[in-house]
JSON list of C-alpha atoms in Angstrom, two decimals:
[
{"chain": "A", "resi": 1, "resn": "MET", "atom": "CA", "xyz": [-0.68, -23.55, 4.20]},
{"chain": "A", "resi": 2, "resn": "SER", "atom": "CA", "xyz": [0.07, -20.04, 2.99]},
{"chain": "A", "resi": 3, "resn": "ASN", "atom": "CA", "xyz": [1.31, -17.04, 4.93]},
{"chain": "A", "resi": 4, "resn": "LEU", "atom": "CA", "xyz": [-0.99, -14.19, 3.91]},
{"chain": "A", "resi": 5, "resn": "PHE", "atom": "CA", "xyz": [-0.76, -10.53, 4.74]},
{"chain": "A", "resi": 6, "resn": "ILE", "atom": "CA", "xyz": [-4.04, -8.62, 4.49]},
{"chain": "A", "resi": 7, "resn": "SER", "atom": "CA", "xyz": [-4.35, -4.86, 4.41]},
{"chain": "A", "resi": 8, "resn": "PHE", "atom": "CA", "xyz": [-7.56, -2.90, 4.05]},
{"chain": "A", "resi": 9, "resn": "GLU", "atom": "CA", "xyz": [-8.71, 0.69, 4.30]},
{"chain": "A", "resi": 10, "resn": "PHE", "atom": "CA", "xyz": [-12.27, 1.92, 4.64]},
{"chain": "A", "resi": 11, "resn": "ASN", "atom": "CA", "xyz": [-13.50, 4.53, 2.19]},
{"chain": "A", "resi": 12, "resn": "ARG", "atom": "CA", "xyz": [-15.79, 5.97, 4.87]},
{"chain": "A", "resi": 13, "resn": "PRO", "atom": "CA", "xyz": [-14.71, 6.43, 8.50]},
{"chain": "A", "resi": 14, "resn": "ASP", "atom": "CA", "xyz": [-18.04, 5.14, 9.87]},
{"chain": "A", "resi": 15, "resn": "ARG", "atom": "CA", "xyz": [-17.53, 1.54, 8.68]},
{"chain": "A", "resi": 16, "resn": "THR", "atom": "CA", "xyz": [-17.78, -1.29, 11.20]},
{"chain": "A", "resi": 17, "resn": "TYR", "atom": "CA", "xyz": [-14.40, -2.91, 11.84]},
{"chain": "A", "resi": 18, "resn": "ASP", "atom": "CA", "xyz": [-15.97, -5.92, 13.61]},
{"chain": "A", "resi": 19, "resn": "ARG", "atom": "CA", "xyz": [-17.39, -7.46, 10.42]},
{"chain": "A", "resi": 20, "resn": "VAL", "atom": "CA", "xyz": [-13.94, -7.56, 8.80]},
{"chain": "A", "resi": 21, "resn": "VAL", "atom": "CA", "xyz": [-12.29, -8.93, 11.95]},
{"chain": "A", "resi": 22, "resn": "HIS", "atom": "CA", "xyz": [-14.88, -11.70, 12.13]},
{"chain": "A", "resi": 23, "resn": "ALA", "atom": "CA", "xyz": [-14.35, -12.58, 8.45]},
{"chain": "A", "resi": 24, "resn": "ILE", "atom": "CA", "xyz": [-10.57, -12.73, 8.94]},
{"chain": "A", "resi": 25, "resn": "SER", "atom": "CA", "xyz": [-10.95, -14.94, 12.03]},
{"chain": "A", "resi": 26, "resn": "THR", "atom": "CA", "xyz": [-12.82, -17.55, 9.92]},
{"chain": "A", "resi": 27, "resn": "LEU", "atom": "CA", "xyz": [-10.12, -17.91, 7.23]},
{"chain": "A", "resi": 28, "resn": "GLY", "atom": "CA", "xyz": [-8.23, -20.77, 8.82]},
{"chain": "A", "resi": 29, "resn": "GLY", "atom": "CA", "xyz": [-5.20, -21.22, 11.06]},
{"chain": "A", "resi": 30, "resn": "PRO", "atom": "CA", "xyz": [-3.50, -18.71, 13.28]},
{"chain": "A", "resi": 31, "resn": "TRP", "atom": "CA", "xyz": [-4.06, -15.01, 12.64]},
{"chain": "A", "resi": 32, "resn": "ALA", "atom": "CA", "xyz": [-2.92, -11.77, 14.20]},
{"chain": "A", "resi": 33, "resn": "GLU", "atom": "CA", "xyz": [-3.54, -8.07, 13.78]},
{"chain": "A", "resi": 34, "resn": "VAL", "atom": "CA", "xyz": [-0.13, -6.56, 13.04]},
{"chain": "A", "resi": 35, "resn": "HIS", "atom": "CA", "xyz": [-1.39, -2.94, 12.95]},
{"chain": "A", "resi": 36, "resn": "TYR", "atom": "CA", "xyz": [-4.85, -1.43, 12.55]},
{"chain": "A", "resi": 37, "resn": "GLY", "atom": "CA", "xyz": [-6.11, -2.73, 9.20]},
{"chain": "A", "resi": 38, "resn": "HIS", "atom": "CA", "xyz": [-3.05, -4.95, 8.64]},
{"chain": "A", "resi": 39, "resn": "TRP", "atom": "CA", "xyz": [-3.29, -8.66, 9.40]},
{"chain": "A", "resi": 40, "resn": "TYR", "atom": "CA", "xyz": [-1.32, -11.89, 9.14]},
{"chain": "A", "resi": 41, "resn": "VAL", "atom": "CA", "xyz": [-3.11, -15.22, 8.65]},
{"chain": "A", "resi": 42, "resn": "SER", "atom": "CA", "xyz": [-1.94, -18.76, 7.95]},
{"chain": "A", "resi": 43, "resn": "THR", "atom": "CA", "xyz": [-4.52, -20.51, 5.76]},
{"chain": "A", "resi": 44, "resn": "ALA", "atom": "CA", "xyz": [-5.04, -23.11, 3.06]},
{"chain": "A", "resi": 45, "resn": "LEU", "atom": "CA", "xyz": [-6.97, -20.52, 1.03]},
{"chain": "A", "resi": 46, "resn": "THR", "atom": "CA", "xyz": [-5.40, -18.62, -1.87]},
{"chain": "A", "resi": 47, "resn": "ALA", "atom": "CA", "xyz": [-4.94, -14.86, -1.92]},
{"chain": "A", "resi": 48, "resn": "ARG", "atom": "CA", "xyz": [-7.78, -14.62, -4.48]},
{"chain": "A", "resi": 49, "resn": "GLN", "atom": "CA", "xyz": [-10.15, -16.70, -2.31]},
{"chain": "A", "resi": 50, "resn": "VAL", "atom": "CA", "xyz": [-9.42, -14.54, 0.74]},
{"chain": "A", "resi": 51, "resn": "CYS", "atom": "CA", "xyz": [-9.81, -11.35, -1.30]},
{"chain": "A", "resi": 52, "resn": "ASP", "atom": "CA", "xyz": [-13.21, -12.53, -2.59]},
{"chain": "A", "resi": 53, "resn": "ARG", "atom": "CA", "xyz": [-14.39, -13.46, 0.92]},
{"chain": "A", "resi": 54, "resn": "LEU", "atom": "CA", "xyz": [-13.34, -10.14, 2.43]},
{"chain": "A", "resi": 55, "resn": "LYS", "atom": "CA", "xyz": [-14.84, -8.09, -0.40]},
{"chain": "A", "resi": 56, "resn": "SER", "atom": "CA", "xyz": [-18.23, -9.44, 0.69]},
{"chain": "A", "resi": 57, "resn": "VAL", "atom": "CA", "xyz": [-17.93, -7.54, 4.03]},
{"chain": "A", "resi": 58, "resn": "LEU", "atom": "CA", "xyz": [-16.38, -4.37, 2.58]},
{"chain": "A", "resi": 59, "resn": "ASP", "atom": "CA", "xyz": [-18.02, -1.52, 0.68]},
{"chain": "A", "resi": 60, "resn": "ALA", "atom": "CA", "xyz": [-17.46, -1.34, -3.06]},
{"chain": "A", "resi": 61, "resn": "LYS", "atom": "CA", "xyz": [-14.93, 1.51, -2.70]},
{"chain": "A", "resi": 62, "resn": "ASP", "atom": "CA", "xyz": [-12.97, 0.16, 0.30]},
{"chain": "A", "resi": 63, "resn": "ARG", "atom": "CA", "xyz": [-9.38, -0.81, -0.50]},
{"chain": "A", "resi": 64, "resn": "LEU", "atom": "CA", "xyz": [-8.01, -4.30, 0.01]},
{"chain": "A", "resi": 65, "resn": "ILE", "atom": "CA", "xyz": [-4.84, -6.22, -0.79]},
{"chain": "A", "resi": 66, "resn": "VAL", "atom": "CA", "xyz": [-3.98, -9.79, 0.13]},
{"chain": "A", "resi": 67, "resn": "VAL", "atom": "CA", "xyz": [-0.33, -10.84, -0.34]},
{"chain": "A", "resi": 68, "resn": "ASP", "atom": "CA", "xyz": [0.67, -14.50, -0.28]},
{"chain": "A", "resi": 69, "resn": "ALA", "atom": "CA", "xyz": [4.22, -14.39, 1.09]},
{"chain": "A", "resi": 70, "resn": "THR", "atom": "CA", "xyz": [4.63, -18.15, 0.70]},
{"chain": "A", "resi": 71, "resn": "HIS", "atom": "CA", "xyz": [3.84, -18.37, -3.02]},
{"chain": "A", "resi": 72, "resn": "ASN", "atom": "CA", "xyz": [4.72, -14.82, -4.06]},
{"chain": "A", "resi": 73, "resn": "LYS", "atom": "CA", "xyz": [1.19, -13.93, -5.29]},
{"chain": "A", "resi": 74, "resn": "ALA", "atom": "CA", "xyz": [-1.34, -11.22, -4.52]},
{"chain": "A", "resi": 75, "resn": "ALA", "atom": "CA", "xyz": [-4.96, -10.22, -5.08]},
{"chain": "A", "resi": 76, "resn": "TRP", "atom": "CA", "xyz": [-6.57, -6.83, -4.54]},
{"chain": "A", "resi": 77, "resn": "ALA", "atom": "CA", "xyz": [-9.62, -4.60, -4.92]},
{"chain": "A", "resi": 78, "resn": "ASN", "atom": "CA", "xyz": [-9.76, -0.84, -5.62]},
{"chain": "A", "resi": 79, "resn": "LEU", "atom": "CA", "xyz": [-6.01, -0.19, -5.73]}
]
């Protein structure tokens, strides 16, 4: 299992937060919202796999970073 930290920011303020929350809740083991738009999740998925899954529920210009604190890796979009 990997300890992942996920952070995202919407490009437009009218985006629906619920779609991202639902996607995060399906990633695997325990998860928690640390702050608005900042999450912790324990999962067997890699940072790249999580990034790819979450990009599917974000707009093309939304920002996203997934940091794997266990394996010292990261994946991101629009940074």
